[in-house]
Short mmCIF file of C-alpha atoms in Angstrom, two decimals:
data_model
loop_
_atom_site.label_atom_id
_atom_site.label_comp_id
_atom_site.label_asym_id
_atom_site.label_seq_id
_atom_site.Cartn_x
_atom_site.Cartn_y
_atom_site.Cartn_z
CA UNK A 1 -75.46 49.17 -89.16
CA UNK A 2 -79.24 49.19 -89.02
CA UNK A 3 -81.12 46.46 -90.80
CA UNK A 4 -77.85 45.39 -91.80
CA UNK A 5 -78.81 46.22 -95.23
CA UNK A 6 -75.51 44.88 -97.08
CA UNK A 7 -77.96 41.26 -96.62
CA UNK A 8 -79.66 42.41 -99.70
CA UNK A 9 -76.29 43.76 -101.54
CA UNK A 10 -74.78 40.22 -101.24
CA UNK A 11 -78.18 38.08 -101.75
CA UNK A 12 -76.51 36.79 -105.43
CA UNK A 13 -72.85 36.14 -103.61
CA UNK A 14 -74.47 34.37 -100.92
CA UNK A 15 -76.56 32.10 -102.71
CA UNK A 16 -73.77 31.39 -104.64
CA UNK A 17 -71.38 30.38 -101.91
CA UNK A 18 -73.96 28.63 -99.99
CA UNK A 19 -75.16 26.44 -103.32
CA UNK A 20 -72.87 23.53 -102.49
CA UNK A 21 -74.28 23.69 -98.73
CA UNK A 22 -78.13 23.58 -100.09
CA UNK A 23 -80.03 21.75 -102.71
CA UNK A 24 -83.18 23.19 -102.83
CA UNK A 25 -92.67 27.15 -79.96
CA UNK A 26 -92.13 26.29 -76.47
CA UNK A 27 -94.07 23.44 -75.77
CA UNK A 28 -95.62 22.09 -72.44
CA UNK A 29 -95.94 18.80 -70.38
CA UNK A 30 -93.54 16.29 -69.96
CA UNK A 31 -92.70 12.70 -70.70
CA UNK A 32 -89.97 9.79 -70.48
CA UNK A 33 -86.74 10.58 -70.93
CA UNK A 34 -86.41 8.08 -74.19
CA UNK A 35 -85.87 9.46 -77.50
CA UNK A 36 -82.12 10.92 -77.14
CA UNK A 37 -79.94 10.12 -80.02
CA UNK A 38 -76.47 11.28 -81.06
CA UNK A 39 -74.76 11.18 -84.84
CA UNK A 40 -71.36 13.48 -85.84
CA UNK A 41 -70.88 17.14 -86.23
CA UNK A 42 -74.38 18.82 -86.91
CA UNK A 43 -77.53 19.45 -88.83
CA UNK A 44 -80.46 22.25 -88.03
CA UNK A 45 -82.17 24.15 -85.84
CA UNK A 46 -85.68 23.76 -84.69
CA UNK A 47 -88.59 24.82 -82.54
CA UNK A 48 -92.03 23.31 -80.41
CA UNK A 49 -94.58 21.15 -81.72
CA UNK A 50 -96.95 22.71 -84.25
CA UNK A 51 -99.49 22.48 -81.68
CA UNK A 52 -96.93 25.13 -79.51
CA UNK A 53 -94.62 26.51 -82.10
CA UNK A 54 -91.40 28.49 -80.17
CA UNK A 55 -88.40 30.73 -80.72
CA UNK A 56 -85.38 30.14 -82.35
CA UNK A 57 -76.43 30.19 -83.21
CA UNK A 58 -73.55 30.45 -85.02
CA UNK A 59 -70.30 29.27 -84.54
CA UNK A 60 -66.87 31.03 -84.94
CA UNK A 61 -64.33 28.19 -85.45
CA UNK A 62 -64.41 24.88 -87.88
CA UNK A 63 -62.97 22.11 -85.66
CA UNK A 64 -59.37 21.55 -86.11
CA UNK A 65 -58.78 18.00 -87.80
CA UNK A 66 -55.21 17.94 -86.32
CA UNK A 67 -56.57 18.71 -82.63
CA UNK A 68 -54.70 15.60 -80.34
CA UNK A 69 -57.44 13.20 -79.53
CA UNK A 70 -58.38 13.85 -75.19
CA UNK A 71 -59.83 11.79 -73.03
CA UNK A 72 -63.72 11.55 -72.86
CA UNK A 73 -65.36 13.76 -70.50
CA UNK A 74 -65.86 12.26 -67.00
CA UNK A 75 -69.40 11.32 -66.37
CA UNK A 76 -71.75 12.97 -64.32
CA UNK A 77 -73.78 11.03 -62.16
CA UNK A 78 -76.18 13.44 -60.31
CA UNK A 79 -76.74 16.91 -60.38
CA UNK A 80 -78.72 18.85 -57.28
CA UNK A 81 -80.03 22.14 -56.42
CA UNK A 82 -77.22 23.84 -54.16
CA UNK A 83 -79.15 27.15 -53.65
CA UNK A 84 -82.12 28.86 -54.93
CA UNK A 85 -80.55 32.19 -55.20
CA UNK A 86 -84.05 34.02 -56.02
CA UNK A 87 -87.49 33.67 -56.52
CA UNK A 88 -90.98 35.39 -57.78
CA UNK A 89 -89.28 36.37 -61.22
CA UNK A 90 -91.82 36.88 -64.16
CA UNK A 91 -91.55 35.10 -67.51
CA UNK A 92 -87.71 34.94 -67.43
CA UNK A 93 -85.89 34.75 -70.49
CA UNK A 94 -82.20 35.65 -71.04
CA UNK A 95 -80.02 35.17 -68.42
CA UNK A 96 -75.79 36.56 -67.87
CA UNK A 97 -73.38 36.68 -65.39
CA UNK A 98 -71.55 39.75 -64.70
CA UNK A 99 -68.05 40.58 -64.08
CA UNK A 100 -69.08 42.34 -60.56
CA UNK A 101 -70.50 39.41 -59.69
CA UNK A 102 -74.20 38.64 -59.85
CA UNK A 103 -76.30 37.87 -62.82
CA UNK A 104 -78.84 40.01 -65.30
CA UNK A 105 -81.72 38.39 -66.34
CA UNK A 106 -84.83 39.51 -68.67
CA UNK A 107 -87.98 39.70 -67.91
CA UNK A 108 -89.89 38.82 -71.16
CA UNK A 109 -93.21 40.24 -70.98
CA UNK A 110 -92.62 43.02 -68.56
CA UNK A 111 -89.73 44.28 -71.10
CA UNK A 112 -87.47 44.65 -68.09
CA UNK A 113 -83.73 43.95 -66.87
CA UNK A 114 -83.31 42.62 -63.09
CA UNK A 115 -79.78 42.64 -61.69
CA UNK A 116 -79.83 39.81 -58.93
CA UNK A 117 -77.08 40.07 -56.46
CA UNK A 118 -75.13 37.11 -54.93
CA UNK A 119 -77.39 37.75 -52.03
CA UNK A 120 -80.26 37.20 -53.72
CA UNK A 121 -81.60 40.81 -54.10
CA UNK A 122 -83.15 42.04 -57.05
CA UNK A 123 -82.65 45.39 -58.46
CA UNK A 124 -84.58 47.39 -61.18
CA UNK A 125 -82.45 48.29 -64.09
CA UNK A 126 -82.98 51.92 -65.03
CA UNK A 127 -82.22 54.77 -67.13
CA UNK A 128 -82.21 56.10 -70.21
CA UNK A 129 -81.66 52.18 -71.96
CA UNK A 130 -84.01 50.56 -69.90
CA UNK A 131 -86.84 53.25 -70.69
CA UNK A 132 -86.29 52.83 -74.12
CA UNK A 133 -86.77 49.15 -73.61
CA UNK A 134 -89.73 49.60 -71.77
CA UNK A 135 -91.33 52.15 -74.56
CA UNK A 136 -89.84 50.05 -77.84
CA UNK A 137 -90.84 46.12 -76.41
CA UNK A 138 -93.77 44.61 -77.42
CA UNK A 139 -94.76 41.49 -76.06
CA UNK A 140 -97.11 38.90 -77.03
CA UNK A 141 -96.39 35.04 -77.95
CA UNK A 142 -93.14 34.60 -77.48
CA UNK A 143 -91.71 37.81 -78.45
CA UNK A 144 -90.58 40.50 -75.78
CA UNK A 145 -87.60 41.45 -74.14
CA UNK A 146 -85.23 37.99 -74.61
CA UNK A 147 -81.81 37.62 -74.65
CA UNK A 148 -79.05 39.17 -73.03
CA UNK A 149 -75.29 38.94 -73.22
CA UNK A 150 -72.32 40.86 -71.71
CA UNK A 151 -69.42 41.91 -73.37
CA UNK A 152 -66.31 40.04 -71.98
CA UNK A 153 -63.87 44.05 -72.21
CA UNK A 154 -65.11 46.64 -70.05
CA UNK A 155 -66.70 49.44 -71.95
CA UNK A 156 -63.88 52.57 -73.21
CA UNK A 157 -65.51 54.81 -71.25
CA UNK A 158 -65.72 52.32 -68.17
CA UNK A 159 -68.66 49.77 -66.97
CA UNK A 160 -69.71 47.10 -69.06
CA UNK A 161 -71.10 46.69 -73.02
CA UNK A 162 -74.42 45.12 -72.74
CA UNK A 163 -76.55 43.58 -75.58
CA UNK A 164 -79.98 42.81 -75.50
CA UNK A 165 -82.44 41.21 -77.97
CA UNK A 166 -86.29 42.85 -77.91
CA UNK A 167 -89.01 42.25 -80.06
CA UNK A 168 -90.97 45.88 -81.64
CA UNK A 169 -93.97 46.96 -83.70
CA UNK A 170 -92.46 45.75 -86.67
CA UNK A 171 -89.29 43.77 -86.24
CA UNK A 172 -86.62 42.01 -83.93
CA UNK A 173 -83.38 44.20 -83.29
CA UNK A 174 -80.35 44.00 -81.44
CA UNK A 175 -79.60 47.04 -79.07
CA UNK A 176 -76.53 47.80 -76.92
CA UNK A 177 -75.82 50.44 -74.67
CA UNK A 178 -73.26 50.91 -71.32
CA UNK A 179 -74.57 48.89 -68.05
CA UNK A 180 -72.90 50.71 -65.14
CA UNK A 181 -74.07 49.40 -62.05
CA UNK A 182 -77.79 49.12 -62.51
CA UNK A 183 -78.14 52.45 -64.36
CA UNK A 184 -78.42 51.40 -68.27
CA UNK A 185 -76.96 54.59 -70.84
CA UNK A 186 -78.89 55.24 -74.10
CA UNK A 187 -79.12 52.63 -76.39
CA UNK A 188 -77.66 52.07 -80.00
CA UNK A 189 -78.99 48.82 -82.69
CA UNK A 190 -76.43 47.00 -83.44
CA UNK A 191 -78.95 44.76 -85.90
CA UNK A 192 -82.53 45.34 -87.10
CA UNK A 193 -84.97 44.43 -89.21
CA UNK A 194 -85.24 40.77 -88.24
CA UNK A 195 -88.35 39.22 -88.87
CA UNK A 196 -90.75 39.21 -86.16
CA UNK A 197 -93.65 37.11 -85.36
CA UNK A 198 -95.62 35.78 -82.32
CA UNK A 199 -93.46 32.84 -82.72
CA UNK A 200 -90.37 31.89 -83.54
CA UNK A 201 -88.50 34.76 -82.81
CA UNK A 202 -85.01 33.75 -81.91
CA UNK A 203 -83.74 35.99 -79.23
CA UNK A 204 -80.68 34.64 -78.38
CA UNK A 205 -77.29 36.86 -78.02
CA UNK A 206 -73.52 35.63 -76.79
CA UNK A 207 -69.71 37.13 -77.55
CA UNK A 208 -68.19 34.72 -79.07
CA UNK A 209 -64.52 34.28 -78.53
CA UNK A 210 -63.27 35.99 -81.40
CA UNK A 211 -64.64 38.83 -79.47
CA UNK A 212 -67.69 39.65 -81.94
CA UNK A 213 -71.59 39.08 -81.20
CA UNK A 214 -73.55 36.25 -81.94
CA UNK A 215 -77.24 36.13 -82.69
CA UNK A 216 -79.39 33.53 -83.52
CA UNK A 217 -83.05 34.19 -85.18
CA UNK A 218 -86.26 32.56 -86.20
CA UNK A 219 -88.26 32.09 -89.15
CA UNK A 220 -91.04 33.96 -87.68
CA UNK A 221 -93.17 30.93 -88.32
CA UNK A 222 -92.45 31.38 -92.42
CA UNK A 223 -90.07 28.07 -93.15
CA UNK A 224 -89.63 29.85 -96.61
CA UNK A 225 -86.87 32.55 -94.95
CA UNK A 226 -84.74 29.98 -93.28
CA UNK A 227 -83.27 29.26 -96.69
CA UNK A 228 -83.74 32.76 -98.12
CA UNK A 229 -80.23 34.95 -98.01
CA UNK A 230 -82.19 37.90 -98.50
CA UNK A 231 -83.86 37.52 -95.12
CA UNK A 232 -82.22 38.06 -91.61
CA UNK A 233 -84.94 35.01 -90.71
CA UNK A 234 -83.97 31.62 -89.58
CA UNK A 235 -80.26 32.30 -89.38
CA UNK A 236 -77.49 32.85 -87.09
CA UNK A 237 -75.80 36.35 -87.52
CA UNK A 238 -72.08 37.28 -86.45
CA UNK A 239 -71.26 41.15 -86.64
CA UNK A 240 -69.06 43.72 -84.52
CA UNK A 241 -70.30 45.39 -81.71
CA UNK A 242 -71.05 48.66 -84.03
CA UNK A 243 -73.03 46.22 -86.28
CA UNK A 244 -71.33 45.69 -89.47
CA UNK A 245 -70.41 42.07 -90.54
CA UNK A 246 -67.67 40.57 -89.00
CA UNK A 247 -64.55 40.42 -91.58
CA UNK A 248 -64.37 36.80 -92.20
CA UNK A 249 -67.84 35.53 -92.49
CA UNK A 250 -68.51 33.02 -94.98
CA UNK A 251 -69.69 35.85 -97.72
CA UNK A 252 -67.76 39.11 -97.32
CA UNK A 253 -70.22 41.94 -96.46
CA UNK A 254 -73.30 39.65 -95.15
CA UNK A 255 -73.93 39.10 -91.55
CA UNK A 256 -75.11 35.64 -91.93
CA UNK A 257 -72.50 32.99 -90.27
CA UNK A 258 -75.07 29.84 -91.00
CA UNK A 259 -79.04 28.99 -92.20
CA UNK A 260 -81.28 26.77 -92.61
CA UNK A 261 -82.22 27.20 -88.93
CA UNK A 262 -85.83 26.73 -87.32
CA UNK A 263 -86.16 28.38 -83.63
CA UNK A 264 -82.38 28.49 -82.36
CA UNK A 265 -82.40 29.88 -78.28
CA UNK A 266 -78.68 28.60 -77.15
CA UNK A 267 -75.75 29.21 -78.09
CA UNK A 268 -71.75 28.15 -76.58
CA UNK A 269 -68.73 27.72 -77.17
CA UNK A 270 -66.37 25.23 -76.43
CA UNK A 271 -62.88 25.56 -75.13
CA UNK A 272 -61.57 25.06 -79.09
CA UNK A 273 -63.98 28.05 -80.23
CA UNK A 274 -66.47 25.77 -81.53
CA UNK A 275 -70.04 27.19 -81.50
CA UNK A 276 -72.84 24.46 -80.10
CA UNK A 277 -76.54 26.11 -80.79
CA UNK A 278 -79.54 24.18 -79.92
CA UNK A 279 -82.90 24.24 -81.58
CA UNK A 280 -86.60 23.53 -81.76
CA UNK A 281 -88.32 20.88 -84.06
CA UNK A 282 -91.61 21.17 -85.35
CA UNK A 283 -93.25 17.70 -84.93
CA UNK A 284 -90.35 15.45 -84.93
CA UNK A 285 -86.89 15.98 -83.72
CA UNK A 286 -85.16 18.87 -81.51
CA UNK A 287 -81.39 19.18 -82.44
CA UNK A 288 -78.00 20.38 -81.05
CA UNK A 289 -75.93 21.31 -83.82
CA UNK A 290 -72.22 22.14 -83.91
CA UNK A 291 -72.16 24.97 -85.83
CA UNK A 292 -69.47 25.72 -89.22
CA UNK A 293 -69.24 28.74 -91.17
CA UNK A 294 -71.58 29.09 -94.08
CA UNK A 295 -73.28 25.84 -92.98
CA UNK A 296 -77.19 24.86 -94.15
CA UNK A 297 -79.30 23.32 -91.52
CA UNK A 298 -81.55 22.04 -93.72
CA UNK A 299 -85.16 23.49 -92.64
CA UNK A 300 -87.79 23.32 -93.45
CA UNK A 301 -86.19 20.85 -95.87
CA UNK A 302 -85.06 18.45 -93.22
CA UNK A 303 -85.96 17.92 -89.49
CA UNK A 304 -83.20 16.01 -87.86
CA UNK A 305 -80.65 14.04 -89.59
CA UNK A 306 -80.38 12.34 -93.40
CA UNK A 307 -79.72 15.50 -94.86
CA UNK A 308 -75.91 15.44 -95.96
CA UNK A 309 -76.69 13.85 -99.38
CA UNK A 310 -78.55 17.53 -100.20
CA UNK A 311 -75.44 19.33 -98.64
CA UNK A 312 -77.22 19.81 -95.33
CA UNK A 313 -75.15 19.20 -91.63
CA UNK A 314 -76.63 16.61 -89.83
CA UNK A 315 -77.36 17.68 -86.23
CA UNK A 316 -74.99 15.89 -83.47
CA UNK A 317 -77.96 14.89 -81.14
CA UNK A 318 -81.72 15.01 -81.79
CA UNK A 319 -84.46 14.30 -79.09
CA UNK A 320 -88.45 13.93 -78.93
CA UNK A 321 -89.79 17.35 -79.11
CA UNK A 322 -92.09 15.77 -75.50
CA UNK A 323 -88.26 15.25 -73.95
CA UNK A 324 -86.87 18.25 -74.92
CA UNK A 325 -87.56 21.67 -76.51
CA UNK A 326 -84.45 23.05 -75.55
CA UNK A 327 -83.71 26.48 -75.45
CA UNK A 328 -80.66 27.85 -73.49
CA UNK A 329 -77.41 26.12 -73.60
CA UNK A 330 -74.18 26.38 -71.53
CA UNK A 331 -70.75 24.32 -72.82
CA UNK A 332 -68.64 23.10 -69.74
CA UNK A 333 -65.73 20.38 -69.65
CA UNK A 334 -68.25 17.87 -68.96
CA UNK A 335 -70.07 18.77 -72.13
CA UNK A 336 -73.43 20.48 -73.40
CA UNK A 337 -75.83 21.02 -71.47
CA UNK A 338 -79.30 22.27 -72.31
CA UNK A 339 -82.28 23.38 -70.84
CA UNK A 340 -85.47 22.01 -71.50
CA UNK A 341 -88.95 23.59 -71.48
CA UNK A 342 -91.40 21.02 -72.53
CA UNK A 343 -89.14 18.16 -71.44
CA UNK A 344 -88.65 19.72 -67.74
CA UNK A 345 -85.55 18.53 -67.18
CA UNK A 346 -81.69 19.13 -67.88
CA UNK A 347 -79.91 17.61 -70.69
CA UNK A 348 -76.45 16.68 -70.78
CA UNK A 349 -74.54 16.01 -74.29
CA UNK A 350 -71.14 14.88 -72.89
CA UNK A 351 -67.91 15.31 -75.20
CA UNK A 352 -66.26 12.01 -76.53
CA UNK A 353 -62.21 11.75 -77.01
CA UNK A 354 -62.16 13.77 -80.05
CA UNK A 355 -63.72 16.95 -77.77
CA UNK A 356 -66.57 16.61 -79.78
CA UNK A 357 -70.21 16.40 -78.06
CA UNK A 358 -71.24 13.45 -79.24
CA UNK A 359 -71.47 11.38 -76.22
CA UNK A 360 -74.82 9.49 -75.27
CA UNK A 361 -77.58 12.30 -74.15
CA UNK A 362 -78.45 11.77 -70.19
CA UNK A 363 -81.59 13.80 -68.27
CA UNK A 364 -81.15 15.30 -65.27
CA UNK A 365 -83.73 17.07 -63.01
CA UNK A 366 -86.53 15.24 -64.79
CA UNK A 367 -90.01 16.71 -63.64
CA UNK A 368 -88.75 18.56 -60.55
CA UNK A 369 -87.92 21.52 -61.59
CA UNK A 370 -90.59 22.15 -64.44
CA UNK A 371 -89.81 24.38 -67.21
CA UNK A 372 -86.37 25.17 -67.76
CA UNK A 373 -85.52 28.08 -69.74
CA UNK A 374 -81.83 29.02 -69.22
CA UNK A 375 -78.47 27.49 -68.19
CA UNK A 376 -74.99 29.56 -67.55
CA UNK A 377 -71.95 27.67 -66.32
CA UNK A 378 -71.05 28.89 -62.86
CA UNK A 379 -67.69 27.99 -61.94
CA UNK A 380 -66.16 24.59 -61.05
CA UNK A 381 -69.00 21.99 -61.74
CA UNK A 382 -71.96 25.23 -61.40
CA UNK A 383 -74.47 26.10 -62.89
CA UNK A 384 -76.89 28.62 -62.90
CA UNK A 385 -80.53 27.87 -63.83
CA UNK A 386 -83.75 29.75 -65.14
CA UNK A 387 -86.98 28.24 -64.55
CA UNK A 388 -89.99 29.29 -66.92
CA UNK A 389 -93.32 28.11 -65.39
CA UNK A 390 -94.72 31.86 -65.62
CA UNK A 391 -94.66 31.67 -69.27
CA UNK A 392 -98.36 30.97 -69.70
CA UNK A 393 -97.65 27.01 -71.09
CA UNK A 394 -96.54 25.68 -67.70
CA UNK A 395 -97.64 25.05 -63.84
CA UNK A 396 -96.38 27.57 -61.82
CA UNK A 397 -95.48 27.33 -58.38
CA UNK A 398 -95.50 29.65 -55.18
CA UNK A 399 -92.10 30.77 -55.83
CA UNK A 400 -91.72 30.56 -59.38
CA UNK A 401 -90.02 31.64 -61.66
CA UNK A 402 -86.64 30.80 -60.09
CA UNK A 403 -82.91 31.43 -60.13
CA UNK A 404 -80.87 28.46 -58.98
CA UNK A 405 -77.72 27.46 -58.22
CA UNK A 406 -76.54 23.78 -59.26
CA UNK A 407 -73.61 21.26 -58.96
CA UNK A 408 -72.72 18.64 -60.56
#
């Protein structure tokens, strides 16, 4: 599916179903690490600052009510840099493990793919894919070449299903093709036609584990298409692999698995199947929300919580937009944690006894790192880090942008 055109076919449906759920950028510097707070399950999406607007999940699985109770997660009380794996990376965006071993990561402006080995080396991706990537991106803002995910089956015809998020002339899309080594095979969309802007342009990708794709996009700095189920804008998507809708969404035929969103740039799951997304604010708030089929967000209505009395979900934590600005996430036992760019630091949502994050926020890394664009759990108590100071709104270093190894 291209464009996923059946959005238009089921605009009436969709409104209709998502009635009782609706009534109606990247930013810099950092500051204390006040500002956290934490209600239940969760409420919208949202980007930067006005002054630095920023790019914008879904969820697969409702929580199940008659889940046994577990214990809360055990706290963590420091996190450190174990390795920095690699360094001199430009405006990094998206960022995956593979099943070789190693890890892909984007290169935003450059509109290229850079497999980085255990060792630290860094390899070009090429062929056919990656030179249609090259000729198709078109950077500026804080569109280019963003997310990335890998699929979690081998390929049929052997090596691995990769998806990859770019912003064109005239829209975002969602393009696949077969990774095999570093050599990338022509590419196919899997979704286009998503509203593009220098701003707010989503980007994120991840398999869920239902096994289908996950995409979260931006309003493309018009509020108006967050709410509009005509638009692809300011929504999280879940289709197949070959692009059409997956079967149970909350309206049969449309791609859209929730609204209402801002600027959405993470996106987990939980060991349940529960889909965590995190989001930018505009002035006010940043959110992580725990994402539910057919669920409103609530912007540009509402920024942060008090909007369940219009049939919006309240988000489960909201922070300062000068503490946070989160943009990739990464779900572990211990909880969520999330990346921050402005707030140059590490966030950790930890899960209560009901395996629900909705434990008290806590910063890690505050200031020492500087912008932090992506986190991937790595194994027992790992992590794998992005940092973002090449990105034209922070200070970089020598060796920046980096790829880092952490434990906690």
């Amino acid at each position: 599916m291209t464009r996923t055109s059946a959005v238009v076919t089921v605009a009436v449906a969709l409104a209709l179903t998502l009635a009782a759920c609706s009534t109606a950028g990247d930013g810099a510097g950092a500051s204390p690490s006040t500002g956290a707070t934490t209600s239940e399950p969760a409420s919208e999406p949202t980007s930067e600052p006005a002054s630095e607007p920023t790019a914008s999940g879904t969820s697969d699985a409702s929580p199940d009510p008659t889940t046994e109770p577990s214990e809360p997660s055990e706290p963590v009380e420091t996190v450190t840099v174990d390795q920095v794996v690699t360094t001199g990376l430009a405006q990094p965006w998206g960022l995956a493990p593979l099943p070789e071993g190693g890890l892909v990561v984007t290169l935003r402006d450059e509109a290229r793919l850079v497999v980085v080995g255990p060792d630290g080396s860094q390899t070009d991706v090429t062929g056919p894919g990656a030179d249609t990537l090259a000729d198709e991106t078109v950077p500026g803002g804080e569109g280019g070449l963003l997310g990335v995910a890998v699929a979690p089956e081998p390929a049929g015809d052997g090596g691995t299903a990769l998806v990859v998020y770019r912003t064109g002339q005239s829209d975002n899309a969602v393009l696949t093709g077969r990774l095999d080594g570093t050599e990338l095979g022509e590419l196919t969309t899997v979704v286009d036609g998503i509203p593009r802007a220098r701003t707010h342009n989503g980007g994120q990708v991840g398999f869920g584990p239902d096994g289908h794709l996950y995409v979260s996009t931006g309003d493309a700095g018009d509020p108006s298409l967050a709410q509009d189920p005509d638009s692809l804008g300011g929504k999280i998507l879940r289709v197949t692999l070959e692009g059409e809708p997956a079967p149970d969404n909350p309206v049969a035929d449309s791609p859209v698995l929730s609204l209402g969103h801002r600027n959405v740039q993470g996106l987990g799951w939980d060991a349940g199947g529960v889909l965590y997304a995190s989001e930018f604010g505009q002035n006010d708030l940043d959110e992580l929300n725990r994402i539910e089929p057919g669920g409103n967000y609530g912007w540009p209505d509402v920024e942060g919580d008090g909007g369940t009395d219009d049939g919006f979900v309240d988000p489960v934590a909201t922070w300062a937009t000068d503490v946070a600005s989160p943009s990739g996430l990464a779900v572990t036992p211990s909880g969520v944690w999330l990346a921050g760019l402005r707030g140059q630091r590490l966030w950790l949502v930890p899960f209560d006894g009901d395996d629900r994050a909705t434990g008290e926020p806590r910063a890690y890394l505050e200031g020492e790192l500087g912008r932090v664009r992506a986190v991937v759990a790595g194994g027992e108590r790992g992590l794998w880090v992005l940092t973002n100071n090449t990105d034209g709104r922070g200070a970089p270093g020598p060796d920046d942008d980096r790829l880092l190894r952490l434990t906690y």
